[in-house]
PDB file of C-alpha atoms in Angstrom:
ATOM      1  CA  MET A  22     133.829  55.239  67.970  1.00 89.00           C
ATOM      2  CA  ASN A  23     130.783  53.456  66.580  1.00 90.00           C
ATOM      3  CA  ILE A  24     130.124  49.744  67.134  1.00 95.00           C
ATOM      4  CA  ARG A  25     127.356  48.163  65.111  1.00 93.00           C
ATOM      5  CA  ASN A  26     126.095  45.072  63.361  1.00 92.00           C
ATOM      6  CA  ALA A  27     128.027  44.475  60.137  1.00 92.00           C
ATOM      7  CA  THR A  28     126.219  44.565  56.791  1.00 89.00           C
ATOM      8  CA  ILE A  29     127.053  43.071  53.402  1.00 88.00           C
ATOM      9  CA  ALA A  30     128.293  46.518  52.344  1.00 87.00           C
ATOM     10  CA  ASP A  31     130.923  46.365  55.139  1.00 86.00           C
ATOM     11  CA  LEU A  32     132.502  43.063  54.138  1.00 80.00           C
ATOM     12  CA  MET A  33     135.250  44.460  51.894  1.00 82.00           C
ATOM     13  CA  ASN A  34     136.356  46.843  54.647  1.00 77.00           C
ATOM     14  CA  MET A  35     136.295  43.988  57.174  1.00 80.00           C
ATOM     15  CA  GLN A  36     138.442  41.916  54.815  1.00 80.00           C
ATOM     16  CA  ASN A  37     140.880  44.815  54.517  1.00 71.00           C
ATOM     17  CA  CYS A  38     141.099  45.066  58.316  1.00 72.00           C
ATOM     18  CA  ASN A  39     141.792  41.322  58.408  1.00 73.00           C
ATOM     19  CA  LEU A  40     144.613  41.699  55.872  1.00 68.00           C
ATOM     20  CA  LEU A  41     146.199  44.450  57.989  1.00 72.00           C
ATOM     21  CA  CYS A  42     145.916  42.597  61.308  1.00 65.00           C
ATOM     22  CA  LEU A  43     146.099  38.829  60.895  1.00 69.00           C
ATOM     23  CA  PRO A  44     148.136  36.159  59.113  1.00 65.00           C
ATOM     24  CA  GLU A  45     144.973  34.123  58.362  1.00 76.00           C
ATOM     25  CA  ASN A  46     143.062  35.628  55.478  1.00 72.00           C
ATOM     26  CA  TYR A  47     139.832  34.606  53.785  1.00 74.00           C
ATOM     27  CA  GLN A  48     138.400  34.999  50.326  1.00 78.00           C
ATOM     28  CA  MET A  49     135.454  37.358  49.918  1.00 78.00           C
ATOM     29  CA  LYS A  50     133.065  34.450  49.330  1.00 82.00           C
ATOM     30  CA  TYR A  51     133.719  33.300  52.909  1.00 81.00           C
ATOM     31  CA  TYR A  52     132.777  36.733  54.277  1.00 80.00           C
ATOM     32  CA  LEU A  53     129.664  36.669  52.088  1.00 78.00           C
ATOM     33  CA  TYR A  54     128.748  33.203  53.382  1.00 84.00           C
ATOM     34  CA  HIS A  55     128.844  34.513  56.959  1.00 83.00           C
ATOM     35  CA  GLY A  56     127.085  37.780  56.142  1.00 85.00           C
ATOM     36  CA  LEU A  57     124.245  36.112  54.241  1.00 84.00           C
ATOM     37  CA  SER A  58     123.808  33.092  56.515  1.00 90.00           C
ATOM     38  CA  TRP A  59     124.155  34.742  59.936  1.00 93.00           C
ATOM     39  CA  PRO A  60     123.800  38.523  59.491  1.00 92.00           C
ATOM     40  CA  GLN A  61     122.958  38.952  63.195  1.00 95.00           C
ATOM     41  CA  LEU A  62     126.300  37.628  64.464  1.00 96.00           C
ATOM     42  CA  SER A  63     129.031  39.815  62.951  1.00 93.00           C
ATOM     43  CA  PHE A  64     129.876  43.258  64.299  1.00 96.00           C
ATOM     44  CA  LEU A  65     132.362  45.996  63.548  1.00 94.00           C
ATOM     45  CA  ALA A  66     133.918  49.031  65.155  1.00 93.00           C
ATOM     46  CA  GLU A  67     134.501  52.124  63.065  1.00 94.00           C
ATOM     47  CA  ASP A  68     136.326  55.338  63.851  1.00 92.00           C
ATOM     48  CA  ASP A  69     134.922  58.854  63.498  1.00 92.00           C
ATOM     49  CA  LYS A  70     135.752  58.828  59.773  1.00 92.00           C
ATOM     50  CA  GLY A  71     133.859  55.574  59.191  1.00 89.00           C
ATOM     51  CA  HIS A  72     136.977  53.400  58.801  1.00 89.00           C
ATOM     52  CA  VAL A  73     136.698  49.861  60.115  1.00 88.00           C
ATOM     53  CA  VAL A  74     139.147  49.487  63.006  1.00 90.00           C
ATOM     54  CA  GLY A  75     137.903  46.141  64.290  1.00 91.00           C
ATOM     55  CA  TYR A  76     135.423  43.383  63.596  1.00 90.00           C
ATOM     56  CA  VAL A  77     134.197  39.976  64.655  1.00 93.00           C
ATOM     57  CA  LEU A  78     133.102  37.473  61.995  1.00 91.00           C
ATOM     58  CA  ALA A  79     130.947  34.734  63.502  1.00 94.00           C
ATOM     59  CA  LYS A  80     128.667  31.859  62.577  1.00 95.00           C
ATOM     60  CA  MET A  81     126.619  29.061  64.028  1.00 95.00           C
ATOM     61  CA  GLU A  82     127.956  25.526  63.739  1.00 90.00           C
ATOM     62  CA  GLU A  83     125.545  23.658  61.499  1.00 81.00           C
ATOM     63  CA  GLU A  84     126.879  20.121  61.304  1.00 74.00           C
ATOM     64  CA  SER A  85     126.946  19.074  64.907  1.00 67.00           C
ATOM     65  CA  ASP A  86     125.113  16.657  67.172  1.00 72.00           C
ATOM     66  CA  GLU A  87     126.035  18.826  70.146  1.00 75.00           C
ATOM     67  CA  ALA A  88     123.997  21.612  71.719  1.00 85.00           C
ATOM     68  CA  PRO A  89     123.533  24.665  69.477  1.00 89.00           C
ATOM     69  CA  HIS A  90     126.711  26.710  69.492  1.00 93.00           C
ATOM     70  CA  GLY A  91     128.439  29.477  67.667  1.00 94.00           C
ATOM     71  CA  HIS A  92     131.952  29.862  66.347  1.00 94.00           C
ATOM     72  CA  ILE A  93     134.163  32.924  66.082  1.00 95.00           C
ATOM     73  CA  THR A  94     135.758  32.694  62.669  1.00 90.00           C
ATOM     74  CA  SER A  95     137.833  35.856  62.979  1.00 88.00           C
ATOM     75  CA  LEU A  96     138.382  38.711  65.422  1.00 92.00           C
ATOM     76  CA  ALA A  97     140.665  41.611  64.577  1.00 87.00           C
ATOM     77  CA  VAL A  98     141.348  45.078  65.971  1.00 90.00           C
ATOM     78  CA  ARG A  99     143.806  47.432  64.306  1.00 86.00           C
ATOM     79  CA  ARG A 100     146.935  47.961  66.372  1.00 85.00           C
ATOM     80  CA  SER A 101     146.146  51.683  66.711  1.00 86.00           C
ATOM     81  CA  HIS A 102     142.866  50.861  68.466  1.00 88.00           C
ATOM     82  CA  ARG A 103     143.885  48.024  70.772  1.00 82.00           C
ATOM     83  CA  ARG A 104     143.563  48.120  74.561  1.00 86.00           C
ATOM     84  CA  LEU A 105     140.329  50.120  74.338  1.00 87.00           C
ATOM     85  CA  GLY A 106     138.010  47.185  75.056  1.00 90.00           C
ATOM     86  CA  LEU A 107     136.857  46.868  71.442  1.00 92.00           C
ATOM     87  CA  ALA A 108     137.647  43.153  71.108  1.00 92.00           C
ATOM     88  CA  ARG A 109     135.745  42.352  74.296  1.00 93.00           C
ATOM     89  CA  THR A 110     132.757  44.458  73.239  1.00 94.00           C
ATOM     90  CA  LEU A 111     132.653  42.889  69.770  1.00 96.00           C
ATOM     91  CA  MET A 112     132.878  39.389  71.243  1.00 94.00           C
ATOM     92  CA  ASP A 113     130.176  40.091  73.829  1.00 94.00           C
ATOM     93  CA  LEU A 114     127.798  41.501  71.200  1.00 96.00           C
ATOM     94  CA  SER A 115     128.294  38.487  68.959  1.00 96.00           C
ATOM     95  CA  SER A 116     127.877  36.029  71.845  1.00 95.00           C
ATOM     96  CA  LYS A 117     124.681  37.742  72.989  1.00 95.00           C
ATOM     97  CA  ALA A 118     123.277  37.611  69.437  1.00 95.00           C
ATOM     98  CA  MET A 119     124.089  33.875  69.268  1.00 95.00           C
ATOM     99  CA  VAL A 120     122.036  33.300  72.410  1.00 95.00           C
ATOM    100  CA  GLU A 121     119.134  35.583  71.484  1.00 94.00           C
ATOM    101  CA  CYS A 122     118.797  34.514  67.849  1.00 93.00           C
ATOM    102  CA  PHE A 123     119.899  30.879  67.885  1.00 93.00           C
ATOM    103  CA  HIS A 124     119.773  29.777  71.562  1.00 92.00           C
ATOM    104  CA  ALA A 125     123.504  29.007  71.584  1.00 93.00           C
ATOM    105  CA  LYS A 126     124.827  27.289  74.691  1.00 92.00           C
ATOM    106  CA  TYR A 127     128.476  28.054  74.024  1.00 94.00           C
ATOM    107  CA  VAL A 128     130.827  29.632  71.503  1.00 95.00           C
ATOM    108  CA  SER A 129     134.084  28.182  70.201  1.00 94.00           C
ATOM    109  CA  LEU A 130     137.173  29.548  68.492  1.00 95.00           C
ATOM    110  CA  HIS A 131     140.727  28.659  67.540  1.00 94.00           C
ATOM    111  CA  VAL A 132     143.795  30.659  68.483  1.00 93.00           C
ATOM    112  CA  ARG A 133     147.464  30.226  67.684  1.00 91.00           C
ATOM    113  CA  LYS A 134     149.424  28.772  70.588  1.00 93.00           C
ATOM    114  CA  SER A 135     151.933  31.624  70.142  1.00 92.00           C
ATOM    115  CA  ASN A 136     149.330  34.424  70.311  1.00 90.00           C
ATOM    116  CA  ARG A 137     149.772  35.405  73.953  1.00 91.00           C
ATOM    117  CA  ALA A 138     147.748  38.622  73.735  1.00 88.00           C
ATOM    118  CA  ALA A 139     144.719  36.815  72.306  1.00 89.00           C
ATOM    119  CA  LEU A 140     145.058  33.987  74.825  1.00 93.00           C
ATOM    120  CA  HIS A 141     145.079  36.506  77.659  1.00 92.00           C
ATOM    121  CA  LEU A 142     141.933  38.180  76.274  1.00 90.00           C
ATOM    122  CA  TYR A 143     140.083  34.920  75.762  1.00 94.00           C
ATOM    123  CA  LYS A 144     141.045  33.292  79.066  1.00 93.00           C
ATOM    124  CA  ASN A 145     141.083  36.261  81.452  1.00 91.00           C
ATOM    125  CA  ALA A 146     138.604  38.784  80.056  1.00 90.00           C
ATOM    126  CA  LEU A 147     136.130  36.528  78.247  1.00 91.00           C
ATOM    127  CA  ASN A 148     136.283  33.307  80.307  1.00 92.00           C
ATOM    128  CA  PHE A 149     137.146  30.918  77.484  1.00 95.00           C
ATOM    129  CA  ASN A 150     138.669  27.566  78.420  1.00 94.00           C
ATOM    130  CA  ILE A 151     141.045  25.483  76.341  1.00 94.00           C
ATOM    131  CA  SER A 152     139.202  22.358  75.215  1.00 93.00           C
ATOM    132  CA  GLU A 153     141.961  20.757  73.149  1.00 94.00           C
ATOM    133  CA  ILE A 154     145.090  21.349  71.090  1.00 95.00           C
ATOM    134  CA  GLU A 155     144.739  20.929  67.334  1.00 93.00           C
ATOM    135  CA  PRO A 156     148.136  20.056  65.840  1.00 94.00           C
ATOM    136  CA  LYS A 157     149.183  21.892  62.681  1.00 94.00           C
ATOM    137  CA  TYR A 158     145.833  23.698  62.476  1.00 91.00           C
ATOM    138  CA  TYR A 159     147.209  26.721  60.639  1.00 89.00           C
ATOM    139  CA  ALA A 160     148.571  26.791  57.090  1.00 86.00           C
ATOM    140  CA  ASP A 161     152.093  27.458  58.356  1.00 89.00           C
ATOM    141  CA  GLY A 162     151.934  24.357  60.579  1.00 92.00           C
ATOM    142  CA  GLU A 163     151.416  26.082  63.929  1.00 90.00           C
ATOM    143  CA  ASP A 164     149.205  24.346  66.484  1.00 93.00           C
ATOM    144  CA  ALA A 165     145.973  25.924  67.693  1.00 93.00           C
ATOM    145  CA  TYR A 166     144.175  25.908  70.993  1.00 96.00           C
ATOM    146  CA  ALA A 167     140.509  25.073  70.508  1.00 95.00           C
ATOM    147  CA  MET A 168     138.655  27.134  73.104  1.00 96.00           C
ATOM    148  CA  LYS A 169     135.075  27.316  74.376  1.00 95.00           C
ATOM    149  CA  ARG A 170     133.066  29.883  76.306  1.00 95.00           C
ATOM    150  CA  ASN A 171     129.919  28.850  78.134  1.00 93.00           C
ATOM    151  CA  LEU A 172     127.013  31.172  77.260  1.00 92.00           C
ATOM    152  CA  THR A 173     124.395  29.865  79.686  1.00 87.00           C
ATOM    153  CA  HIS A 174     124.807  32.977  81.866  1.00 79.00           C
ATOM    154  CA  LEU A 175     123.689  35.045  78.857  1.00 73.00           C
ATOM    155  CA  VAL A 176     120.629  32.813  78.418  1.00 63.00           C
ATOM    156  CA  SER A 177     119.453  33.617  81.933  1.00 58.00           C
ATOM    157  CA  GLU A 178     120.231  37.341  81.463  1.00 59.00           C
ATOM    158  CA  SER A 179     118.241  37.329  78.210  1.00 51.00           C
ATOM    159  CA  LYS A 180     115.248  35.687  79.897  1.00 55.00           C
ATOM    160  CA  THR A 181     115.406  38.207  82.759  1.00 52.00           C
ATOM    161  CA  GLU A 182     115.402  41.122  80.287  1.00 56.00           C
ATOM    162  CA  GLU A 183     112.420  39.643  78.428  1.00 54.00           C
ATOM    163  CA  SER A 184     110.358  39.328  81.618  1.00 52.00           C
ATOM    164  CA  ASN A 185     110.988  42.951  82.697  1.00 50.00           C
TER     165      ASN A 185
END
């Protein structure tokens, strides 16, 4: 298993992984927007044959009066590769890059209220908290939990690493 920063050349394979794993799909121009604007923030996992088996697509929020913060646009891991810690690793790499490159204070995301597996990951493994419920957020009318993860602990870890 290889986990690395995603490149523009990877975007079609990331989109394919998204189509196989998630009901929310994006046009290629949206992947390109992320890849060109914030190339440091998206990561992928590939198997021994070089097939993308998971990815995180992330960005920084630009139009905000709040503290600098990132947003996870999409996280997907193929069913055959779940429960191996890939989602957590991808999320941690992206969060760390947000702090190191853009001084992010927190990261946000949206998750379907019905997605129990993702909620468990976000709340229990990654320490996200529900900040609000967004009614009818998804195209099919399902509500979303808006969630946030404080990244200040990564800021202090980053500063400690720099001083060593």
